[in-house]
Short mmCIF file of C-alpha atoms in Angstrom, two decimals:
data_model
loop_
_atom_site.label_atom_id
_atom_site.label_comp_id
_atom_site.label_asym_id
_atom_site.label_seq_id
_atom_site.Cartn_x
_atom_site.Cartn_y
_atom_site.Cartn_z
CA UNK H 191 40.21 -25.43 -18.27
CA UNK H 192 40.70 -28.99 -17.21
CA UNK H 193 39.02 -30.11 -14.60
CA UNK H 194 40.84 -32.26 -11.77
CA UNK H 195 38.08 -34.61 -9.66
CA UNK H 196 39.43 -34.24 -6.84
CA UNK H 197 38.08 -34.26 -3.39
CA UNK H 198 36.26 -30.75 -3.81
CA UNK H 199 33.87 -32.88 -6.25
CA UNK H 200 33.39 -35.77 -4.80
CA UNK H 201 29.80 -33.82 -2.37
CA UNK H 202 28.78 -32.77 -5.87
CA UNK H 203 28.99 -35.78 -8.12
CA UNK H 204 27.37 -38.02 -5.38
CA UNK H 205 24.41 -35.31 -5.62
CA UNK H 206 24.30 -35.95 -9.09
CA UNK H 207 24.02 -39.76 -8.80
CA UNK H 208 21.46 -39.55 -5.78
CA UNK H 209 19.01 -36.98 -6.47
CA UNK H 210 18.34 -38.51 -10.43
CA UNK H 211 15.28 -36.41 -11.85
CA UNK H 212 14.30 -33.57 -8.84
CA UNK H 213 12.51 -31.58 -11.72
CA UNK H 214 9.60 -34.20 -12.30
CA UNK H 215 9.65 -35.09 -8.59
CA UNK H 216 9.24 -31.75 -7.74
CA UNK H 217 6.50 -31.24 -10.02
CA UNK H 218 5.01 -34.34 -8.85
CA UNK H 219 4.77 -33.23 -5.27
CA UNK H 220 3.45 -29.59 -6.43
CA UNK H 221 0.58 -31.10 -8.31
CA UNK H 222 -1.80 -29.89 -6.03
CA UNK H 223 -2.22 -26.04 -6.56
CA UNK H 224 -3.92 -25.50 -3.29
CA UNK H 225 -1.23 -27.40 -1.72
CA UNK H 226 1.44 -25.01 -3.07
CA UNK H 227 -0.31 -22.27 -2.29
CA UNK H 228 -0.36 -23.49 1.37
CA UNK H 229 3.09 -23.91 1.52
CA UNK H 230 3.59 -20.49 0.30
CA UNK H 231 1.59 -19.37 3.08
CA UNK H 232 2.87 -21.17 5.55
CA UNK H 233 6.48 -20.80 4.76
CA UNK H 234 5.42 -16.94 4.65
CA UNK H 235 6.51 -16.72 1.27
CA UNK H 236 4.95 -14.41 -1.28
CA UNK H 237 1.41 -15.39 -3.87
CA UNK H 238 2.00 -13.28 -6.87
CA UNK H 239 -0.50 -12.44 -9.75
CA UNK H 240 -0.08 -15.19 -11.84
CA UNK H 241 -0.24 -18.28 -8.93
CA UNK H 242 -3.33 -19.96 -8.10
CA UNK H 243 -5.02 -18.46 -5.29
CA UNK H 244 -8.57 -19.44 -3.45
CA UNK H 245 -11.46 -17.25 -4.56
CA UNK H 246 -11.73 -16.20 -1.17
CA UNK H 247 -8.59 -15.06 -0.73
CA UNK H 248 -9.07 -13.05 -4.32
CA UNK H 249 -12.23 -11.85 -3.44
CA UNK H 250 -10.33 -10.29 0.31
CA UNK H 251 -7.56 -8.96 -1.39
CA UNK H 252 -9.72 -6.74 -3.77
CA UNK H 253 -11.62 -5.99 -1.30
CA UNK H 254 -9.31 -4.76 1.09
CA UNK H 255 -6.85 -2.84 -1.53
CA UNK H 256 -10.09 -1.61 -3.10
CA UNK H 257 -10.89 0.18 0.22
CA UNK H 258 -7.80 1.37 1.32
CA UNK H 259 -7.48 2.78 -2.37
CA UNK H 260 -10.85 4.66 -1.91
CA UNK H 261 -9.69 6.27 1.24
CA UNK H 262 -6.59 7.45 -0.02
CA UNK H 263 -8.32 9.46 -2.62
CA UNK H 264 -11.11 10.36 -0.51
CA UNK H 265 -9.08 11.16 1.86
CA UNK H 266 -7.73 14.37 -0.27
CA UNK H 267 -10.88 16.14 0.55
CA UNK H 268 -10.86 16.64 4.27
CA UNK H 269 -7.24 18.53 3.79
CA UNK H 270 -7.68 20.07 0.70
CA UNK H 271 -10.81 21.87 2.39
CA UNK H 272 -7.60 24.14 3.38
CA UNK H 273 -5.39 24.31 0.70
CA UNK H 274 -6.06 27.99 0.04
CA UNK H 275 -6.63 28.97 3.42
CA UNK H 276 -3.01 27.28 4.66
CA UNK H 277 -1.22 29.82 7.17
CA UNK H 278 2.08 30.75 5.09
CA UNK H 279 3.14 29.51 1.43
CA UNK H 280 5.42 26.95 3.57
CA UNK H 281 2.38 25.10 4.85
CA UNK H 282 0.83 25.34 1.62
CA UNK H 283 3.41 23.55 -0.33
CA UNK H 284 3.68 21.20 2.26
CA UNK H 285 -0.55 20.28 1.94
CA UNK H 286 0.09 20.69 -1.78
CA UNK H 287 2.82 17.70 -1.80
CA UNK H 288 0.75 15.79 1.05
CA UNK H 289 -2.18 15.81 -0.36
CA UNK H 290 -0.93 14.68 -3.69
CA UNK H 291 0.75 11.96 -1.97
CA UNK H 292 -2.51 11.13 -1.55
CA UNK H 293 -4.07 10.71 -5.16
CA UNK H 294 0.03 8.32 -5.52
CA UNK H 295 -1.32 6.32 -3.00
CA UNK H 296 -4.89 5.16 -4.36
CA UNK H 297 -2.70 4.87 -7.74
CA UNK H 298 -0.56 2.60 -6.41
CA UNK H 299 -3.15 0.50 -4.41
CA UNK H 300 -5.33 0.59 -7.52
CA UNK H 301 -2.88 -0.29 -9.62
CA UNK H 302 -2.01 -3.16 -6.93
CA UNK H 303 -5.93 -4.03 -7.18
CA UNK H 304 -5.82 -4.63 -10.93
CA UNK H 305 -3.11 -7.51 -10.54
CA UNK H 306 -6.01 -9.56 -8.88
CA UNK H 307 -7.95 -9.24 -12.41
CA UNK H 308 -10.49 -6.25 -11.96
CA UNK H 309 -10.06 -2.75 -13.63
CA UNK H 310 -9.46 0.63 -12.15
CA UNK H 311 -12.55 1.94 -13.88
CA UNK H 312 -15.02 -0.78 -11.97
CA UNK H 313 -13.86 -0.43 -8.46
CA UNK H 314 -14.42 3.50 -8.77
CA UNK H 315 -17.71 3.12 -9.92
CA UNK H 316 -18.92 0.59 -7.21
CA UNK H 317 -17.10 3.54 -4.61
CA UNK H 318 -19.09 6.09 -6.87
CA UNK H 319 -22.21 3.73 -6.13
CA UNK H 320 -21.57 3.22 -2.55
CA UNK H 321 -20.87 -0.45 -3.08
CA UNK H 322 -17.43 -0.38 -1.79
CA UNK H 323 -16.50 1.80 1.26
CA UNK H 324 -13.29 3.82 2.64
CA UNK H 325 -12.28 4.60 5.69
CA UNK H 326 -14.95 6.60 8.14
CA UNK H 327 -12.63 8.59 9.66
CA UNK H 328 -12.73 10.97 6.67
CA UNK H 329 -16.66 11.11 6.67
CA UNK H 330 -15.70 13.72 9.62
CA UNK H 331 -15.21 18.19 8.54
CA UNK H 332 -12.17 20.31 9.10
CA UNK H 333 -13.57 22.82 10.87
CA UNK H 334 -10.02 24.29 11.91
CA UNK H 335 -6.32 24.76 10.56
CA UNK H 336 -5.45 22.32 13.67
CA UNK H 337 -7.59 19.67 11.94
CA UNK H 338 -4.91 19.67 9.33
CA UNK H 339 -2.32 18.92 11.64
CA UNK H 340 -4.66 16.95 13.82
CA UNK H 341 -5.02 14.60 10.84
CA UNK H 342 -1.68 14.19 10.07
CA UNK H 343 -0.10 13.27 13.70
CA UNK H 344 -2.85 11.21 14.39
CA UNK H 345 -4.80 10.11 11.48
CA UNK H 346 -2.07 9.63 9.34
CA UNK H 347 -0.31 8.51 12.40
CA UNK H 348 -2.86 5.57 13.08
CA UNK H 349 -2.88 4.31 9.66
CA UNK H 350 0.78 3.59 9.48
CA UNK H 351 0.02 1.69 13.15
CA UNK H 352 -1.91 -0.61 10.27
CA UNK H 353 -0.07 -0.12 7.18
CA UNK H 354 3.59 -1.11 8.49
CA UNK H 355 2.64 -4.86 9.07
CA UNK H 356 0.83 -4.65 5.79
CA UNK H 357 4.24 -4.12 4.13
CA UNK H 358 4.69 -8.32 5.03
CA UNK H 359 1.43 -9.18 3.05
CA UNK H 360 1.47 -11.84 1.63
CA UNK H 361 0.33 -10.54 -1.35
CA UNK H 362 3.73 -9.70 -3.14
CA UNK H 363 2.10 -6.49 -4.92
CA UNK H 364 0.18 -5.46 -2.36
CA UNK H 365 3.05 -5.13 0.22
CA UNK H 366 5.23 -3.85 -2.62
CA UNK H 367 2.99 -0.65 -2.82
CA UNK H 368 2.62 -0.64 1.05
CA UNK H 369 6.51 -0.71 1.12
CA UNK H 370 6.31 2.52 -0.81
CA UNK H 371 3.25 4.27 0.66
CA UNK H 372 5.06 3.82 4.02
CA UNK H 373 8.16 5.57 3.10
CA UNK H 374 6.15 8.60 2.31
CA UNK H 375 3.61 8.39 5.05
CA UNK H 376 6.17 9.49 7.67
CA UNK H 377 6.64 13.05 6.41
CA UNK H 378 2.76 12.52 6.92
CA UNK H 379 2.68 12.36 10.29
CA UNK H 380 5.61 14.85 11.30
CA UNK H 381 4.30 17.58 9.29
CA UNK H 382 0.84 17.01 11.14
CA UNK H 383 2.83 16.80 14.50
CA UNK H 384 4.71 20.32 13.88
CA UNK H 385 1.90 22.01 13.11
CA UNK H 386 0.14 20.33 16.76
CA UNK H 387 3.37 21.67 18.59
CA UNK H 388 3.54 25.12 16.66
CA UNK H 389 0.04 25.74 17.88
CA UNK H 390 0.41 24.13 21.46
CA UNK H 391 3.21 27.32 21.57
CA UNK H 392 1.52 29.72 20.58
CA UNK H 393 -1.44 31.83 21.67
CA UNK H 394 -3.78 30.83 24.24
CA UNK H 395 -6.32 30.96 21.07
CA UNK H 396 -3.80 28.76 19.10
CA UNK H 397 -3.39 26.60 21.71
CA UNK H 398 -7.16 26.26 22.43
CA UNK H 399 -7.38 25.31 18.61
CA UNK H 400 -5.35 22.51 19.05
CA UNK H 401 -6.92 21.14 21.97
CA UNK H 402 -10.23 20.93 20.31
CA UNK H 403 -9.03 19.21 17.23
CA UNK H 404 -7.42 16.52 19.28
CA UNK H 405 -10.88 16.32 21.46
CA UNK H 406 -12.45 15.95 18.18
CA UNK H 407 -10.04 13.43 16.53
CA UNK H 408 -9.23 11.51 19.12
CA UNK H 409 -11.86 9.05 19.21
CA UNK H 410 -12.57 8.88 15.98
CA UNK H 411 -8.69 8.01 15.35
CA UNK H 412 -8.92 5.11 17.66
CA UNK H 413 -11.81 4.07 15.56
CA UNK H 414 -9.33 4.26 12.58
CA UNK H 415 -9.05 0.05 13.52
CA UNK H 416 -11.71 -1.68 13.50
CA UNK H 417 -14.05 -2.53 15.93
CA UNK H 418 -12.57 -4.88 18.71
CA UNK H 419 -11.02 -8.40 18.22
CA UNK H 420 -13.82 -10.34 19.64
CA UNK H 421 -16.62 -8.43 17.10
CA UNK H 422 -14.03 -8.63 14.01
CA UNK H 423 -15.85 -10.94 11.17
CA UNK H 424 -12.76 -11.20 8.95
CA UNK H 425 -9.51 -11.26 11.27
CA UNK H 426 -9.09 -15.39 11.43
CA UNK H 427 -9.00 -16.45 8.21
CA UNK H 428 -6.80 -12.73 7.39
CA UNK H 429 -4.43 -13.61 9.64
CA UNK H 430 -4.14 -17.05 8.24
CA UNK H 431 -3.38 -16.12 5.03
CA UNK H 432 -0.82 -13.50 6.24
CA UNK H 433 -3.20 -10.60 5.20
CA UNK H 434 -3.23 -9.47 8.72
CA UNK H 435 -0.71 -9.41 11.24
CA UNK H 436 -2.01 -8.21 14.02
CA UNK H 437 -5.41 -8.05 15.82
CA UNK H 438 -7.54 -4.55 15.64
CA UNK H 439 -6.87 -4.05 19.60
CA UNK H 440 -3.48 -4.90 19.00
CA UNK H 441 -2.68 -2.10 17.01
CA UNK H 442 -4.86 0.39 18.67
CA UNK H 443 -3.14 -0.17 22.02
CA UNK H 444 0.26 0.33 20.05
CA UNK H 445 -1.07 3.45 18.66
CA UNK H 446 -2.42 4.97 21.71
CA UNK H 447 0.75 3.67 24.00
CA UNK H 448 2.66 5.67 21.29
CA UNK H 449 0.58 8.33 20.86
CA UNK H 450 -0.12 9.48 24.42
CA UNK H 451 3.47 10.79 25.88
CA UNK H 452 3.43 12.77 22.13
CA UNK H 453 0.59 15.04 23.38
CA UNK H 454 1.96 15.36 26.74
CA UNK H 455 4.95 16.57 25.31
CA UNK H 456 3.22 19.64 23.72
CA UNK H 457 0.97 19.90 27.06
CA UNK H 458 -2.10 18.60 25.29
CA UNK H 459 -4.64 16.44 26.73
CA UNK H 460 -6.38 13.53 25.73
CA UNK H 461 -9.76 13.46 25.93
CA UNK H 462 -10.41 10.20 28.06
CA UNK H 463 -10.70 10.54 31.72
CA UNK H 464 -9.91 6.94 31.89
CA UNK H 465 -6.73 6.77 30.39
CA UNK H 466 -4.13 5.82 32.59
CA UNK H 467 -0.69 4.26 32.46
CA UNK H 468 -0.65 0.51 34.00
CA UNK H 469 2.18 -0.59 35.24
CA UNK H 470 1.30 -4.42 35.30
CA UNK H 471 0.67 -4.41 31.68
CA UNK H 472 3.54 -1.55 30.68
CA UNK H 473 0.16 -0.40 28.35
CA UNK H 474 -1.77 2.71 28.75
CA UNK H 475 -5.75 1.36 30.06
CA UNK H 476 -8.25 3.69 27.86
CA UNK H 477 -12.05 4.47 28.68
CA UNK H 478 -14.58 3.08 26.71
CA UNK H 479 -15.24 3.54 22.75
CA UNK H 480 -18.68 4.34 21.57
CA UNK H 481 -19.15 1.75 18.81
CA UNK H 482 -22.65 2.96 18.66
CA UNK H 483 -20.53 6.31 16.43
CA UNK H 484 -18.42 4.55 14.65
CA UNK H 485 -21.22 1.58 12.92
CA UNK H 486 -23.12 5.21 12.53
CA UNK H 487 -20.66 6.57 10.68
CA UNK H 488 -20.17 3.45 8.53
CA UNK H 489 -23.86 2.85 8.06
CA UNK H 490 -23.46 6.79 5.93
CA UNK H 491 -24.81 9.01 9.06
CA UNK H 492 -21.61 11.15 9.49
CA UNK H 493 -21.35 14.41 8.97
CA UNK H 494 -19.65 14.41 5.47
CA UNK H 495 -20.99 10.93 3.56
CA UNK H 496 -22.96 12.53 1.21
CA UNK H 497 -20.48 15.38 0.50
CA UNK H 498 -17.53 13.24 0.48
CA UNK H 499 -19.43 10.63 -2.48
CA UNK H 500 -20.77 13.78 -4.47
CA UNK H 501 -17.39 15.34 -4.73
CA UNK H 502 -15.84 12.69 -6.05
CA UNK H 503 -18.78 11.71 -8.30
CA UNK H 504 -18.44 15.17 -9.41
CA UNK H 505 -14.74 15.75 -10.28
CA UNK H 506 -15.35 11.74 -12.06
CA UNK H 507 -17.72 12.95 -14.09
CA UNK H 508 -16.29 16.94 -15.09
CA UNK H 509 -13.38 14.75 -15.61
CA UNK H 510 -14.83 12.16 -18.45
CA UNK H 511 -14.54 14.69 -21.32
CA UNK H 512 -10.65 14.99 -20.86
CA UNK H 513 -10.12 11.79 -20.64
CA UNK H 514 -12.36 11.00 -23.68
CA UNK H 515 -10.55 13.38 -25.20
CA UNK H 516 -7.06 12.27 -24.46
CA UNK H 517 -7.79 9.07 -25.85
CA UNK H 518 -9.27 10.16 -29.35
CA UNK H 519 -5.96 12.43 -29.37
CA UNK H 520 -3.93 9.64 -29.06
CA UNK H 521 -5.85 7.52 -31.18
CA UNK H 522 -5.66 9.91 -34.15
CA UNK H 523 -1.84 10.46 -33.56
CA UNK H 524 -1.50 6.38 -33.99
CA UNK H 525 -3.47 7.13 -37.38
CA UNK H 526 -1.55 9.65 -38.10
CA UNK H 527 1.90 7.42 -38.01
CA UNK H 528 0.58 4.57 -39.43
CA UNK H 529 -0.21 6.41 -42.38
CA UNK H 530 3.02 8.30 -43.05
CA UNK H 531 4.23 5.17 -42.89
CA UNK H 532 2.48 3.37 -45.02
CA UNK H 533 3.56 6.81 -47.32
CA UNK H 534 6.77 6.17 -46.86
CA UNK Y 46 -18.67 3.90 -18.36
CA UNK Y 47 -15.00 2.18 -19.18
CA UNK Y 48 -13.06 5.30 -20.70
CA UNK Y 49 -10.07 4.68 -18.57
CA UNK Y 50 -6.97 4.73 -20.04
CA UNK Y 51 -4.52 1.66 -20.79
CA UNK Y 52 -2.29 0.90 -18.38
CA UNK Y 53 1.38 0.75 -18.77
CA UNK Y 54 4.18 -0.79 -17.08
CA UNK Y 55 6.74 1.96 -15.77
CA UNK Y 56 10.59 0.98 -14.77
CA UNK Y 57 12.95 3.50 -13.30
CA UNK Y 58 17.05 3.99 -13.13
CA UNK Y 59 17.46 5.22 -9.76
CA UNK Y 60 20.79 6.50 -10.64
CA UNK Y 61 23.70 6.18 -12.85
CA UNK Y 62 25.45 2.65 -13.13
CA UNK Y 63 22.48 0.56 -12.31
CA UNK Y 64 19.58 -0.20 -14.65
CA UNK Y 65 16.26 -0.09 -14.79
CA UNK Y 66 14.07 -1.63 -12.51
CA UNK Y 67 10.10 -2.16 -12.55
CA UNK Y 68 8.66 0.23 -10.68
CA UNK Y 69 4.71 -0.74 -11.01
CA UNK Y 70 2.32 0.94 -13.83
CA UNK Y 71 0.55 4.04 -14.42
CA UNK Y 72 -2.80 4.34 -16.97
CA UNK Y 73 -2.14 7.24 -19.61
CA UNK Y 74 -3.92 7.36 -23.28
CA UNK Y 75 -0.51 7.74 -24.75
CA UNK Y 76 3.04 6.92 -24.34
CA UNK Y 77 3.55 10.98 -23.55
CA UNK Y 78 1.92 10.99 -20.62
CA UNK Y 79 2.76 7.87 -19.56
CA UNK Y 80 6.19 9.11 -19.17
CA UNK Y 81 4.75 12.42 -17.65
CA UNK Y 82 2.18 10.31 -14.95
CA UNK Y 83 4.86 8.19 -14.39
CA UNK Y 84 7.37 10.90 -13.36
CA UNK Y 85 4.78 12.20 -11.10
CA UNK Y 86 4.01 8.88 -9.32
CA UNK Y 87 7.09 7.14 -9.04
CA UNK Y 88 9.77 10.15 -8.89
CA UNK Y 89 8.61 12.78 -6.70
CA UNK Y 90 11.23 12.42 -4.17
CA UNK Y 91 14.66 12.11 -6.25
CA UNK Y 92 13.82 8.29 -6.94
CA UNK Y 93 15.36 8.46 -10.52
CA UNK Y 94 17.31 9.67 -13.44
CA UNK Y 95 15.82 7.51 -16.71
CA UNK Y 96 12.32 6.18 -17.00
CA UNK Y 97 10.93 3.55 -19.31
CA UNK Y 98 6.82 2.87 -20.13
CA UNK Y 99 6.25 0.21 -21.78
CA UNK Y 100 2.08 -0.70 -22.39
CA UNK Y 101 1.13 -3.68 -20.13
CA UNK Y 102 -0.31 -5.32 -23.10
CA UNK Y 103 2.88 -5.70 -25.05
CA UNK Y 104 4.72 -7.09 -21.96
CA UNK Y 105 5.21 -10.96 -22.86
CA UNK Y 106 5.83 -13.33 -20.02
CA UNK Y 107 6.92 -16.72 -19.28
CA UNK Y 108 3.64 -18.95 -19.03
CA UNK Y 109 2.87 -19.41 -15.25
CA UNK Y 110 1.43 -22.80 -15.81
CA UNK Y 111 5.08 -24.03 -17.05
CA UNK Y 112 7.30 -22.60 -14.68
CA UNK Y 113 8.37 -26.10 -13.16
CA UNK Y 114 9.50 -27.23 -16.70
CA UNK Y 115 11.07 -23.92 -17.03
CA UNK Y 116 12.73 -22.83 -14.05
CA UNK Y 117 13.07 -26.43 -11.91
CA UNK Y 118 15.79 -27.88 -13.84
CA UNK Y 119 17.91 -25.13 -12.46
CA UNK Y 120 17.19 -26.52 -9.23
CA UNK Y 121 19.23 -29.45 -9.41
CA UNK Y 122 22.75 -27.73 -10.84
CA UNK Y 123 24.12 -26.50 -7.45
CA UNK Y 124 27.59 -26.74 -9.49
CA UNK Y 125 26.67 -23.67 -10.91
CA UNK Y 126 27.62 -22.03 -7.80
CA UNK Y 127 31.02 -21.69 -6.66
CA UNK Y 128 29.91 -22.32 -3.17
CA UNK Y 129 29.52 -25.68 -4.10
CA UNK Y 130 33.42 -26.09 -4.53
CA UNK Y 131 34.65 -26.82 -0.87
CA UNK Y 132 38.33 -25.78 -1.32
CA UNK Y 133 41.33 -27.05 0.24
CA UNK Y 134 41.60 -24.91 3.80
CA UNK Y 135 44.86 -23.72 2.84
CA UNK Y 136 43.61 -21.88 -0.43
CA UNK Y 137 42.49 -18.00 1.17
CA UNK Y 138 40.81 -17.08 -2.34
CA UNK Y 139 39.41 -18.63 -5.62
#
């Protein structure tokens, strides 16, 4: 096809003339690898694997994935404590594919965690160690079939409050897996709601049930983000970097301003005396939280750290033999073709 | 104790028509149950028909510290584009 220069050229040949080598400029002006990453940041554009990143930031990352990992495989324990015991096969299926979700979840976020240059294997064995922590709130028992929907409206419920903005990390395949483990968290929550409202109609016993799961969970849900914005070591330089979005308090007033018209819905109470609705702030103003608990808790006083770390050291190590095994089957398979091939 | 199994790099056609696209990565000792872990992770909820594993090892990329010499002189060929083109007003559609 011939080309005619007419006027629709003319914008593209001055270009051409003007801007005479933009690849080495460009190049020029990136030079500085902190720089670029800066401008990433600041533009709000995503670091992936293979950019240069400060050791700090690195060093957060793994961190933070490595936690959030642990407590979504942790976090299996609490709810499969009722796995067998669930009410009808309909529940049980439904714990069954929650709970699995789960163990996808700490895959995902491990597998997330690797990108930043550590393996799977070493981040389980500083959890197995109790050099890297997960979440408290599962360091509490399900004493109750309410727990399990307890955990789900609200537990669950909270850590989508936290795991939405995480989806904008700036991280590219850290919010990539977030992106995911949001879509499936949802069903999270409204199974754990249903089962709240199925027992809030029921029997004065059922109803009872639920009440005292929420009095139990409550608090300890709140907990679920961190203590308050002024005590928060970390926040800062997180939100700089587009880690974090938004402050602790931030996201616990969202939860609780979303949280509370849900129980009063299925005539359940929450159990602060203080709560009330302001209208000057359109917020809900809450009583007190006893920090004191939760650093408790962290520090390995609650009522399940030990069990929580032994199970999973446990099922680890029962485990090793099948997956020692699974590798010397696949190893002797490889054998096996390379010498009918060689045969051949 | 590092026993843990390779990882691999798992892509998934979410339907018919379109291809596949990476998904993230499972570990598995073989390429068996790489396709098994992998339909278990990434397909639980109708998220595809076809999946490929391919071992994170063998994956070769483009090397990250030439990506300017690579991918910038691109940068400077808007008339690639069409949209560079401003047309006569009275032409509806090229």
């Amino acid at each position: 096809m011939t080309a005619s220069v007419g006027d629709p050229l003319r914008r593209n040949d001055t270009l051409l003339v003007v801007d005479t080598s933009p690849a080495v400029s460009y190049t020029a002006r990136m030079a500085n690898e902190q720089e670029q990453f800066e401008q990433l940041i600041d533009t709000d554009d995503r670091i992936e694997p293979t950019d240069w990143m400060p050791d700090e930031y690195r060093s957060t990352l793994i961190r933070q994935i490595a936690q959030h990992a642990h407590s979504e495989i942790i976090g299996m324990q609490p709810e499969g404590n009722w796995l067998t015991r669930a009410p009808s096969l309909r529940r049980k299926a439904i714990l069954t594919a929650k709970v699995q979700d789960e163990a996808g979840h700490g895959l995902y976020l491990y597998g997330a965690a690797e990108t930043l240059g550590v393996d799977r294997s070493e981040l389980l064995d500083k959890l197995h160690a109790g050099r890297q922590k997960y979440s408290s709130i599962f360091n509490y028992p399900t004493l109750t079939w309410a727990d399990v929907g307890a955990i789900g409206w609200l537990v669950d419920g909270a850590a989508i409050m936290n795991q939405v903005p995480l989806c904008r990390c700036s991280y590219g395949p850290y919010a990539r897996a977030m992106i995911r483990i949001c879509k499936e968290e949802s069903f999270h929550q409204r199974q754990g709601y249903q089962i709240m409202l199925t027992l809030a109609e029921g029997t004065d016993a059922q109803r009872a049930m639920a009440q005292d799961a929420l009095d139990r969970w409550w608090w300890p849900s709140i907990m679920m983000f961190g203590p308050p914005d002024a005590d928060s070591t970390h926040s800062e330089q997180n939100m700089r970097w587009g880690i974090k979005r938004f402050s602790n308090d931030e996201l616990r007033q969202k939860f609780i301003d979303a949280t509370v018209p849900q129980a009063d819905l299925i005539g359940l109470t929450v159990p602060d005396p203080e709560l009330t609705w302001n209208e000057t702030t359109q917020h809900y103003d809450h009583g007190p939280i006893d920090w004191d608990e939760f650093w408790n808790v962290v520090a390995g006083n609650g009522a399940c750290n030990a069990e929580r770390i032994s199970t999973r050291v446990a099922a680890h190590d029962d485990g090793a033999w099948v997956r020692e095994a699974a590798l010397a089957h696949a190893a002797k398979r490889a054998a096996d073709a390379r010498s009918s091939e060689a045969a051949a | 104790m590092s026993s843990d199994w390779p990882a691999w790099e798992v892509f998934v056609r979410a339907r018919r028509g379109v291809g596949h696209v990476h998904a993230g990565t499972v570990h598995a000792p073989d390429a068996t149950l790489a396709i098994e872990n992998a339909r278990d992770l990434y397909t639980r909820r109708n998220e595809g028909v076809s999946l490929w594993v391919v071992r994170s090892s063998d994956v070769v990329t483009s090397d990250p510290d030439e990506r300017h010499s690579m991918f910038d002189p691109a940068a400077d060929k808007s008339f690639r584009q069409p949209t560079d083109f401003e047309l006569p007003p009275d032409v509806a559609h090229m």
